[in-house]
mmCIF file of C-alpha atoms in Angstrom:
data_model
loop_
_atom_site.group_PDB
_atom_site.id
_atom_site.type_symbol
_atom_site.label_atom_id
_atom_site.label_comp_id
_atom_site.label_asym_id
_atom_site.label_seq_id
_atom_site.Cartn_x
_atom_site.Cartn_y
_atom_site.Cartn_z
ATOM 1 C CA UNK A 1 0.168 0.191 0.011
ATOM 2 C CA UNK A 2 1.753 3.522 -0.436
ATOM 3 C CA UNK A 3 2.547 5.066 2.239
ATOM 4 C CA UNK A 4 1.833 9.126 2.904
ATOM 5 C CA UNK A 5 3.857 11.686 4.730
ATOM 6 C CA UNK A 6 2.764 13.289 7.166
ATOM 7 C CA UNK A 7 3.560 14.716 10.712
ATOM 8 C CA UNK A 8 3.802 13.200 14.115
ATOM 9 C CA UNK A 9 1.055 10.827 14.178
ATOM 10 C CA UNK A 10 -1.633 12.316 15.897
ATOM 11 C CA UNK A 11 -5.447 11.957 17.313
ATOM 12 C CA UNK A 12 -7.085 10.199 13.924
ATOM 13 C CA UNK A 13 -4.608 9.065 12.097
ATOM 14 C CA UNK A 14 -3.768 5.146 11.424
ATOM 15 C CA UNK A 15 -2.521 3.904 13.892
ATOM 16 C CA UNK A 16 -1.907 0.418 12.880
ATOM 17 C CA UNK A 17 1.896 1.138 11.500
ATOM 18 C CA UNK A 18 4.179 4.386 11.369
ATOM 19 C CA UNK A 19 7.533 4.546 10.771
ATOM 20 C CA UNK A 20 9.366 7.132 11.912
ATOM 21 C CA UNK A 21 13.377 7.946 10.861
ATOM 22 C CA UNK A 22 14.754 10.368 13.589
ATOM 23 C CA UNK A 23 18.401 11.494 14.087
ATOM 24 C CA UNK A 24 19.779 10.767 17.029
ATOM 25 C CA UNK A 25 22.064 13.726 18.410
ATOM 26 C CA UNK A 26 24.029 13.880 21.400
ATOM 27 C CA UNK A 27 22.522 17.403 21.617
ATOM 28 C CA UNK A 28 19.206 17.747 20.464
ATOM 29 C CA UNK A 29 17.270 20.557 19.932
ATOM 30 C CA UNK A 30 13.709 20.276 18.671
ATOM 31 C CA UNK A 31 12.254 17.003 17.458
ATOM 32 C CA UNK A 32 10.707 17.428 13.981
ATOM 33 C CA UNK A 33 9.951 13.537 12.348
ATOM 34 C CA UNK A 34 8.269 12.735 8.978
ATOM 35 C CA UNK A 35 6.293 9.988 9.579
ATOM 36 C CA UNK A 36 5.155 7.697 6.921
ATOM 37 C CA UNK A 37 1.504 5.689 7.654
ATOM 38 C CA UNK A 38 0.881 2.912 5.701
ATOM 39 C CA UNK A 39 -1.583 0.052 6.360
ATOM 40 C CA UNK A 40 0.152 -3.424 6.903
ATOM 41 C CA UNK A 41 -1.283 -6.633 7.548
ATOM 42 C CA UNK A 42 0.974 -8.139 9.980
ATOM 43 C CA UNK A 43 2.156 -11.766 8.613
ATOM 44 C CA UNK A 44 1.044 -13.361 12.339
ATOM 45 C CA UNK A 45 3.550 -14.331 14.184
ATOM 46 C CA UNK A 46 3.856 -17.651 15.373
ATOM 47 C CA UNK A 47 1.284 -18.204 18.209
ATOM 48 C CA UNK A 48 2.614 -20.718 19.641
ATOM 49 C CA UNK A 49 2.639 -20.366 24.222
ATOM 50 C CA UNK A 50 6.037 -20.088 25.003
ATOM 51 C CA UNK A 51 6.259 -23.341 27.279
ATOM 52 C CA UNK A 52 9.220 -23.898 28.699
ATOM 53 C CA UNK A 53 9.562 -27.771 29.124
ATOM 54 C CA UNK A 54 8.742 -28.927 32.296
ATOM 55 C CA UNK A 55 11.120 -31.808 32.162
ATOM 56 C CA UNK A 56 14.360 -31.387 33.469
ATOM 57 C CA UNK A 57 17.344 -33.621 33.906
ATOM 58 C CA UNK A 58 17.342 -34.323 36.970
ATOM 59 C CA UNK A 59 18.016 -37.996 38.315
ATOM 60 C CA UNK A 60 14.957 -39.949 39.010
ATOM 61 C CA UNK A 61 13.991 -39.731 42.248
ATOM 62 C CA UNK A 62 11.949 -43.132 42.658
ATOM 63 C CA UNK A 63 15.542 -44.614 42.244
ATOM 64 C CA UNK A 64 16.724 -43.842 45.493
ATOM 65 C CA UNK A 65 13.352 -44.102 47.605
ATOM 66 C CA UNK A 66 13.565 -47.554 48.500
ATOM 67 C CA UNK A 67 16.114 -49.564 48.674
ATOM 68 C CA UNK A 68 15.494 -52.530 50.731
ATOM 69 C CA UNK A 69 13.341 -53.129 47.783
ATOM 70 C CA UNK A 70 15.768 -53.546 44.766
ATOM 71 C CA UNK A 71 13.482 -53.160 41.576
ATOM 72 C CA UNK A 72 14.881 -54.905 39.292
ATOM 73 C CA UNK A 73 13.578 -53.386 36.550
ATOM 74 C CA UNK A 74 15.453 -49.931 37.422
ATOM 75 C CA UNK A 75 18.705 -51.889 37.943
ATOM 76 C CA UNK A 76 18.267 -54.210 35.052
ATOM 77 C CA UNK A 77 16.119 -51.481 32.319
ATOM 78 C CA UNK A 78 17.644 -50.525 29.023
ATOM 79 C CA UNK A 79 19.969 -47.511 28.184
ATOM 80 C CA UNK A 80 17.557 -45.009 26.657
ATOM 81 C CA UNK A 81 17.606 -44.488 23.480
ATOM 82 C CA UNK A 82 18.493 -40.248 22.386
ATOM 83 C CA UNK A 83 15.847 -39.484 19.435
ATOM 84 C CA UNK A 84 17.470 -36.146 19.589
ATOM 85 C CA UNK A 85 19.848 -34.097 21.039
ATOM 86 C CA UNK A 86 18.157 -32.440 24.499
ATOM 87 C CA UNK A 87 17.718 -28.331 24.244
ATOM 88 C CA UNK A 88 20.761 -27.657 26.451
ATOM 89 C CA UNK A 89 18.450 -25.259 28.744
ATOM 90 C CA UNK A 90 20.341 -22.540 27.890
ATOM 91 C CA UNK A 91 17.336 -20.175 27.791
ATOM 92 C CA UNK A 92 15.185 -22.055 30.258
ATOM 93 C CA UNK A 93 15.062 -19.876 33.018
ATOM 94 C CA UNK A 94 12.757 -17.668 34.795
ATOM 95 C CA UNK A 95 13.184 -14.598 33.303
ATOM 96 C CA UNK A 96 12.807 -12.855 30.202
ATOM 97 C CA UNK A 97 15.849 -12.432 27.919
ATOM 98 C CA UNK A 98 14.440 -8.744 27.716
ATOM 99 C CA UNK A 99 14.494 -7.012 30.356
ATOM 100 C CA UNK A 100 12.610 -4.105 31.878
ATOM 101 C CA UNK A 101 14.794 -1.051 32.308
ATOM 102 C CA UNK A 102 14.276 1.885 33.946
ATOM 103 C CA UNK A 103 14.544 5.773 32.444
ATOM 104 C CA UNK A 104 17.754 6.080 33.647
ATOM 105 C CA UNK A 105 19.285 2.849 32.828
ATOM 106 C CA UNK A 106 18.223 3.006 29.485
ATOM 107 C CA UNK A 107 19.377 7.158 29.480
ATOM 108 C CA UNK A 108 23.007 5.799 30.538
ATOM 109 C CA UNK A 109 22.584 2.861 28.039
ATOM 110 C CA UNK A 110 22.028 5.351 25.102
ATOM 111 C CA UNK A 111 25.049 7.490 26.207
ATOM 112 C CA UNK A 112 27.387 4.725 26.899
ATOM 113 C CA UNK A 113 29.688 3.013 24.809
ATOM 114 C CA UNK A 114 27.923 0.353 22.515
ATOM 115 C CA UNK A 115 28.967 -1.909 19.859
ATOM 116 C CA UNK A 116 25.279 -3.281 18.899
ATOM 117 C CA UNK A 117 22.264 -1.800 18.265
ATOM 118 C CA UNK A 118 19.892 -0.930 21.360
ATOM 119 C CA UNK A 119 16.058 -1.855 20.505
ATOM 120 C CA UNK A 120 13.959 -0.085 23.312
ATOM 121 C CA UNK A 121 10.477 -1.660 23.766
ATOM 122 C CA UNK A 122 8.028 0.710 25.137
ATOM 123 C CA UNK A 123 4.668 -1.292 25.883
ATOM 124 C CA UNK A 124 1.847 -1.033 28.689
ATOM 125 C CA UNK A 125 0.505 -3.454 31.097
ATOM 126 C CA UNK A 126 -2.731 -3.677 29.304
ATOM 127 C CA UNK A 127 -1.505 -3.645 26.134
ATOM 128 C CA UNK A 128 -2.680 -6.291 23.795
ATOM 129 C CA UNK A 129 -0.377 -6.030 20.725
ATOM 130 C CA UNK A 130 2.187 -5.884 23.349
ATOM 131 C CA UNK A 131 2.272 -8.986 24.330
ATOM 132 C CA UNK A 132 2.894 -10.137 20.526
ATOM 133 C CA UNK A 133 5.367 -7.765 20.186
ATOM 134 C CA UNK A 134 7.381 -9.440 23.398
ATOM 135 C CA UNK A 135 6.776 -12.631 22.272
ATOM 136 C CA UNK A 136 8.531 -11.497 18.951
ATOM 137 C CA UNK A 137 11.351 -9.838 20.195
ATOM 138 C CA UNK A 138 12.070 -13.291 22.997
ATOM 139 C CA UNK A 139 12.598 -14.370 19.606
ATOM 140 C CA UNK A 140 14.968 -12.058 18.373
ATOM 141 C CA UNK A 141 16.522 -12.036 21.705
ATOM 142 C CA UNK A 142 17.423 -15.333 20.901
ATOM 143 C CA UNK A 143 18.336 -15.399 17.594
ATOM 144 C CA UNK A 144 20.641 -12.416 18.133
ATOM 145 C CA UNK A 145 22.459 -12.647 21.331
ATOM 146 C CA UNK A 146 25.043 -10.587 22.463
ATOM 147 C CA UNK A 147 24.622 -8.615 18.679
ATOM 148 C CA UNK A 148 21.523 -6.776 19.739
ATOM 149 C CA UNK A 149 20.650 -5.096 23.637
ATOM 150 C CA UNK A 150 16.820 -5.317 23.707
ATOM 151 C CA UNK A 151 14.906 -3.759 26.932
ATOM 152 C CA UNK A 152 11.494 -2.863 27.432
ATOM 153 C CA UNK A 153 10.109 0.215 29.719
ATOM 154 C CA UNK A 154 7.023 0.502 31.102
ATOM 155 C CA UNK A 155 4.869 3.404 30.386
ATOM 156 C CA UNK A 156 3.002 3.177 33.033
ATOM 157 C CA UNK A 157 5.996 3.242 35.351
ATOM 158 C CA UNK A 158 7.980 5.784 32.740
ATOM 159 C CA UNK A 159 5.263 8.631 31.907
ATOM 160 C CA UNK A 160 7.686 11.121 31.718
ATOM 161 C CA UNK A 161 10.120 9.892 29.831
ATOM 162 C CA UNK A 162 7.558 7.798 27.727
ATOM 163 C CA UNK A 163 6.396 11.753 26.962
ATOM 164 C CA UNK A 164 9.633 12.531 26.355
ATOM 165 C CA UNK A 165 10.218 10.245 23.809
ATOM 166 C CA UNK A 166 7.107 11.083 21.861
ATOM 167 C CA UNK A 167 5.229 7.742 22.344
ATOM 168 C CA UNK A 168 2.052 7.116 21.270
ATOM 169 C CA UNK A 169 0.687 4.536 19.851
ATOM 170 C CA UNK A 170 1.967 1.522 21.686
ATOM 171 C CA UNK A 171 3.689 -0.459 21.156
ATOM 172 C CA UNK A 172 6.246 1.799 19.642
ATOM 173 C CA UNK A 173 10.024 -0.003 19.482
ATOM 174 C CA UNK A 174 12.903 2.371 18.697
ATOM 175 C CA UNK A 175 16.053 0.906 17.117
ATOM 176 C CA UNK A 176 18.924 3.005 17.966
ATOM 177 C CA UNK A 177 22.605 2.197 16.246
ATOM 178 C CA UNK A 178 25.997 2.222 18.030
ATOM 179 C CA UNK A 179 27.106 4.234 15.119
ATOM 180 C CA UNK A 180 25.991 8.055 16.843
ATOM 181 C CA UNK A 181 25.432 9.705 12.903
ATOM 182 C CA UNK A 182 23.071 7.215 12.205
ATOM 183 C CA UNK A 183 19.397 7.683 12.619
ATOM 184 C CA UNK A 184 17.332 6.239 14.755
ATOM 185 C CA UNK A 185 14.002 4.805 13.587
ATOM 186 C CA UNK A 186 10.899 4.541 15.386
ATOM 187 C CA UNK A 187 8.117 1.655 14.586
ATOM 188 C CA UNK A 188 4.854 1.819 16.157
ATOM 189 C CA UNK A 189 1.786 -0.866 16.557
ATOM 190 C CA UNK A 190 2.919 -4.351 15.764
ATOM 191 C CA UNK A 191 5.381 -5.064 13.083
ATOM 192 C CA UNK A 192 6.358 -8.515 11.830
ATOM 193 C CA UNK A 193 9.613 -10.388 13.273
ATOM 194 C CA UNK A 194 10.828 -9.805 9.688
ATOM 195 C CA UNK A 195 11.133 -6.286 9.814
ATOM 196 C CA UNK A 196 12.921 -6.017 12.336
ATOM 197 C CA UNK A 197 15.648 -8.346 11.383
ATOM 198 C CA UNK A 198 15.986 -6.037 8.443
ATOM 199 C CA UNK A 199 15.795 -2.987 9.839
ATOM 200 C CA UNK A 200 18.846 -4.479 12.604
ATOM 201 C CA UNK A 201 20.849 -6.302 9.388
ATOM 202 C CA UNK A 202 20.072 -2.802 7.406
ATOM 203 C CA UNK A 203 20.289 -0.102 8.722
ATOM 204 C CA UNK A 204 21.850 -0.349 11.877
ATOM 205 C CA UNK B 1 -0.817 -13.080 3.319
ATOM 206 C CA UNK B 2 -0.137 -9.454 2.479
ATOM 207 C CA UNK B 3 2.683 -7.548 2.938
ATOM 208 C CA UNK B 4 3.001 -3.424 2.782
ATOM 209 C CA UNK B 5 5.982 -1.461 1.268
ATOM 210 C CA UNK B 6 8.149 -0.255 3.743
ATOM 211 C CA UNK B 7 8.885 3.335 2.690
ATOM 212 C CA UNK B 8 10.184 5.931 4.868
ATOM 213 C CA UNK B 9 11.119 9.280 5.048
ATOM 214 C CA UNK B 10 14.776 10.414 6.682
ATOM 215 C CA UNK B 11 14.344 13.934 8.565
ATOM 216 C CA UNK B 12 17.898 15.612 8.948
ATOM 217 C CA UNK B 13 16.243 18.879 10.909
ATOM 218 C CA UNK B 14 16.351 17.185 14.441
ATOM 219 C CA UNK B 15 17.205 15.339 17.271
ATOM 220 C CA UNK B 16 15.293 14.286 20.098
ATOM 221 C CA UNK B 17 17.063 14.459 23.308
ATOM 222 C CA UNK B 18 17.755 11.839 26.480
ATOM 223 C CA UNK B 19 17.958 14.620 27.672
ATOM 224 C CA UNK B 20 20.585 15.459 30.965
ATOM 225 C CA UNK B 21 22.890 12.758 32.952
ATOM 226 C CA UNK B 22 20.841 12.785 35.757
ATOM 227 C CA UNK B 23 17.205 11.991 35.526
ATOM 228 C CA UNK B 24 14.850 14.559 35.662
ATOM 229 C CA UNK B 25 13.440 14.803 39.181
ATOM 230 C CA UNK B 26 9.740 13.158 39.404
ATOM 231 C CA UNK B 27 6.884 15.633 39.559
ATOM 232 C CA UNK B 28 4.399 13.229 39.779
ATOM 233 C CA UNK B 29 3.150 14.788 43.328
ATOM 234 C CA UNK B 30 2.414 17.838 41.159
ATOM 235 C CA UNK B 31 0.727 16.379 38.671
ATOM 236 C CA UNK B 32 -2.223 14.318 38.653
ATOM 237 C CA UNK B 33 -0.904 10.694 37.008
ATOM 238 C CA UNK B 34 -3.643 8.144 36.767
ATOM 239 C CA UNK B 35 -1.621 4.607 36.430
ATOM 240 C CA UNK B 36 -2.374 1.096 36.015
ATOM 241 C CA UNK B 37 -4.129 -0.384 38.981
ATOM 242 C CA UNK B 38 -2.788 -4.318 39.261
ATOM 243 C CA UNK B 39 -6.311 -5.812 38.743
ATOM 244 C CA UNK B 40 -9.224 -4.516 37.575
ATOM 245 C CA UNK B 41 -12.757 -5.214 39.472
ATOM 246 C CA UNK B 42 -14.395 -8.434 37.646
ATOM 247 C CA UNK B 43 -17.474 -6.084 37.613
ATOM 248 C CA UNK B 44 -15.739 -4.176 35.209
ATOM 249 C CA UNK B 45 -14.639 -6.904 33.221
ATOM 250 C CA UNK B 46 -17.501 -8.876 32.942
ATOM 251 C CA UNK B 47 -18.971 -5.705 31.491
ATOM 252 C CA UNK B 48 -16.352 -4.995 29.237
ATOM 253 C CA UNK B 49 -16.382 -8.080 28.232
ATOM 254 C CA UNK B 50 -19.941 -8.306 26.835
ATOM 255 C CA UNK B 51 -19.701 -4.887 25.638
ATOM 256 C CA UNK B 52 -16.962 -6.498 23.135
ATOM 257 C CA UNK B 53 -18.685 -8.842 22.288
ATOM 258 C CA UNK B 54 -22.006 -6.728 21.458
ATOM 259 C CA UNK B 55 -20.031 -4.728 19.580
ATOM 260 C CA UNK B 56 -17.978 -7.220 17.291
ATOM 261 C CA UNK B 57 -21.488 -8.529 16.522
ATOM 262 C CA UNK B 58 -22.724 -5.328 15.655
ATOM 263 C CA UNK B 59 -19.325 -3.566 13.971
ATOM 264 C CA UNK B 60 -18.819 -7.489 11.892
ATOM 265 C CA UNK B 61 -15.586 -7.482 13.122
ATOM 266 C CA UNK B 62 -13.965 -10.519 15.118
ATOM 267 C CA UNK B 63 -11.378 -11.728 17.948
ATOM 268 C CA UNK B 64 -7.774 -12.441 17.785
ATOM 269 C CA UNK B 65 -7.073 -15.946 16.914
ATOM 270 C CA UNK B 66 -4.602 -15.198 20.430
ATOM 271 C CA UNK B 67 -7.830 -14.797 23.060
ATOM 272 C CA UNK B 68 -4.739 -13.442 25.691
ATOM 273 C CA UNK B 69 -4.944 -10.086 23.633
ATOM 274 C CA UNK B 70 -8.266 -10.236 23.507
ATOM 275 C CA UNK B 71 -8.426 -10.586 27.702
ATOM 276 C CA UNK B 72 -5.591 -8.424 28.345
ATOM 277 C CA UNK B 73 -7.336 -5.773 26.339
ATOM 278 C CA UNK B 74 -10.811 -6.199 27.825
ATOM 279 C CA UNK B 75 -8.696 -6.279 31.412
ATOM 280 C CA UNK B 76 -7.253 -2.695 29.711
ATOM 281 C CA UNK B 77 -10.775 -1.066 29.417
ATOM 282 C CA UNK B 78 -12.054 -2.063 32.546
ATOM 283 C CA UNK B 79 -9.045 -0.778 34.215
ATOM 284 C CA UNK B 80 -9.619 2.554 32.719
ATOM 285 C CA UNK B 81 -13.115 2.665 33.234
ATOM 286 C CA UNK B 82 -12.778 1.676 37.176
ATOM 287 C CA UNK B 83 -10.193 4.834 37.079
ATOM 288 C CA UNK B 84 -11.078 6.785 34.990
ATOM 289 C CA UNK B 85 -14.951 6.359 34.570
ATOM 290 C CA UNK B 86 -14.706 5.310 31.153
ATOM 291 C CA UNK B 87 -12.925 2.904 28.805
ATOM 292 C CA UNK B 88 -9.760 4.544 27.021
ATOM 293 C CA UNK B 89 -7.640 2.525 25.282
ATOM 294 C CA UNK B 90 -5.330 0.714 26.791
ATOM 295 C CA UNK B 91 -2.577 0.582 24.075
ATOM 296 C CA UNK B 92 -2.205 4.404 23.455
ATOM 297 C CA UNK B 93 0.239 6.646 25.816
ATOM 298 C CA UNK B 94 -1.229 9.607 26.714
ATOM 299 C CA UNK B 95 -0.108 12.723 28.597
ATOM 300 C CA UNK B 96 -3.095 13.534 30.198
ATOM 301 C CA UNK B 97 -5.223 10.445 30.737
ATOM 302 C CA UNK B 98 -8.020 11.940 32.984
ATOM 303 C CA UNK B 99 -8.775 14.842 30.079
ATOM 304 C CA UNK B 100 -8.130 12.391 27.315
ATOM 305 C CA UNK B 101 -11.237 10.545 28.695
ATOM 306 C CA UNK B 102 -13.589 13.515 28.927
ATOM 307 C CA UNK B 103 -12.579 14.280 25.581
ATOM 308 C CA UNK B 104 -13.565 11.134 24.382
ATOM 309 C CA UNK B 105 -11.943 10.291 21.151
ATOM 310 C CA UNK B 106 -10.286 7.420 22.258
ATOM 311 C CA UNK B 107 -13.276 5.988 24.391
ATOM 312 C CA UNK B 108 -13.307 2.328 23.579
ATOM 313 C CA UNK B 109 -14.830 2.573 20.789
ATOM 314 C CA UNK B 110 -12.735 5.228 19.554
ATOM 315 C CA UNK B 111 -12.957 6.939 16.581
ATOM 316 C CA UNK B 112 -10.730 5.136 14.168
ATOM 317 C CA UNK B 113 -12.817 1.987 15.080
ATOM 318 C CA UNK B 114 -16.454 4.214 14.664
ATOM 319 C CA UNK B 115 -14.966 5.920 11.018
ATOM 320 C CA UNK B 116 -13.022 2.829 9.642
ATOM 321 C CA UNK B 117 -12.991 -0.222 11.304
ATOM 322 C CA UNK B 118 -9.216 0.499 12.884
ATOM 323 C CA UNK B 119 -8.298 -1.452 15.889
ATOM 324 C CA UNK B 120 -4.300 -1.233 16.841
ATOM 325 C CA UNK B 121 -5.138 -2.389 20.119
ATOM 326 C CA UNK B 122 -6.085 -5.977 17.786
ATOM 327 C CA UNK B 123 -9.530 -6.046 19.911
ATOM 328 C CA UNK B 124 -12.135 -6.195 16.615
ATOM 329 C CA UNK B 125 -10.226 -7.390 14.053
ATOM 330 C CA UNK B 126 -12.162 -7.511 10.805
ATOM 331 C CA UNK B 127 -12.407 -10.856 8.480
ATOM 332 C CA UNK B 128 -9.216 -9.496 6.155
ATOM 333 C CA UNK B 129 -6.799 -9.183 9.323
ATOM 334 C CA UNK B 130 -4.050 -12.211 9.599
ATOM 335 C CA UNK B 131 -4.821 -12.090 13.324
ATOM 336 C CA UNK B 132 -8.839 -12.061 13.235
ATOM 337 C CA UNK B 133 -10.427 -15.259 14.203
ATOM 338 C CA UNK B 134 -14.071 -16.590 13.796
ATOM 339 C CA UNK B 135 -15.376 -15.900 17.011
ATOM 340 C CA UNK B 136 -17.542 -12.605 18.294
ATOM 341 C CA UNK B 137 -17.770 -14.071 21.520
ATOM 342 C CA UNK B 138 -14.628 -14.952 24.299
ATOM 343 C CA UNK B 139 -13.490 -16.142 27.819
ATOM 344 C CA UNK B 140 -11.395 -13.949 30.033
ATOM 345 C CA UNK B 141 -8.124 -15.497 30.541
ATOM 346 C CA UNK B 142 -5.980 -15.289 33.056
ATOM 347 C CA UNK B 143 -2.903 -13.368 31.806
ATOM 348 C CA UNK B 144 -0.085 -12.145 34.074
ATOM 349 C CA UNK B 145 0.811 -8.541 33.411
ATOM 350 C CA UNK B 146 4.540 -8.583 31.775
#
């Protein structure tokens, strides 16, 4: 669909997806963002529930429960044949890979030295598409590992920071390159994971 | 599956602020800021759930295939209804929520939805949307906040 150019998104405009590119400077003055707005039918992300396997590699507790009654089955059981290599459990942890940051921490990160692109996800507690975006960002974090830094900011907690960053529709993503001469990219709304990969690979 | 063409413009006139080294002092005491509460009341959730079903039928739209999204948005609407007296869209950030609720543009169903059937919360989806399911009824699922 053709893109339309308009100033900052405001009430009444399509809020499906807004892409804005802003030049990130260390001494900013005023902010004018030329936004291109287009309607987009996103490809549905894999809507799998992110189940983490409940099985662990812990030894079978039954084998040590009743030593007085040795079970012939346990002692003579044939070795298990692995059909496939079990997952290493690298990302099986309680916390998400994408961590929640405060405004101060984000500011420090942006100003500090970085070698990798920074992706900031502005979300809200009860925003539905933010949930889907969070799933996508988790997958992205697994793919890129240490080659990209992905974090999220709760706009209800960091109210003023979100206002300063001119966050309107949620979720809003900011892609900030480690190269200060490159423009930052802002997207508004749910975007497919491939678009995020393209932005990181090509524009960061 | 349809994809849009990404066309973006670059504006060189600009920078945006991540202001000073020190974080700006919080002035929440001097300004009434309405934040999302932990959980909305069951009554409000039920009201918004029934409203959503009714409006979906009336507008010919459908809920998302992922019912978690639907549940979260309905809870967000209920939360705003409890806090502000009106179901303000939970998928936007506002400078002043109370003023927006009074003004009404983003009260569900918001103007973009009423005029163009565009719901960026993905609560009411037209059939041509890839995320649209086939139901106009929903059951609330317990969903932990992010």
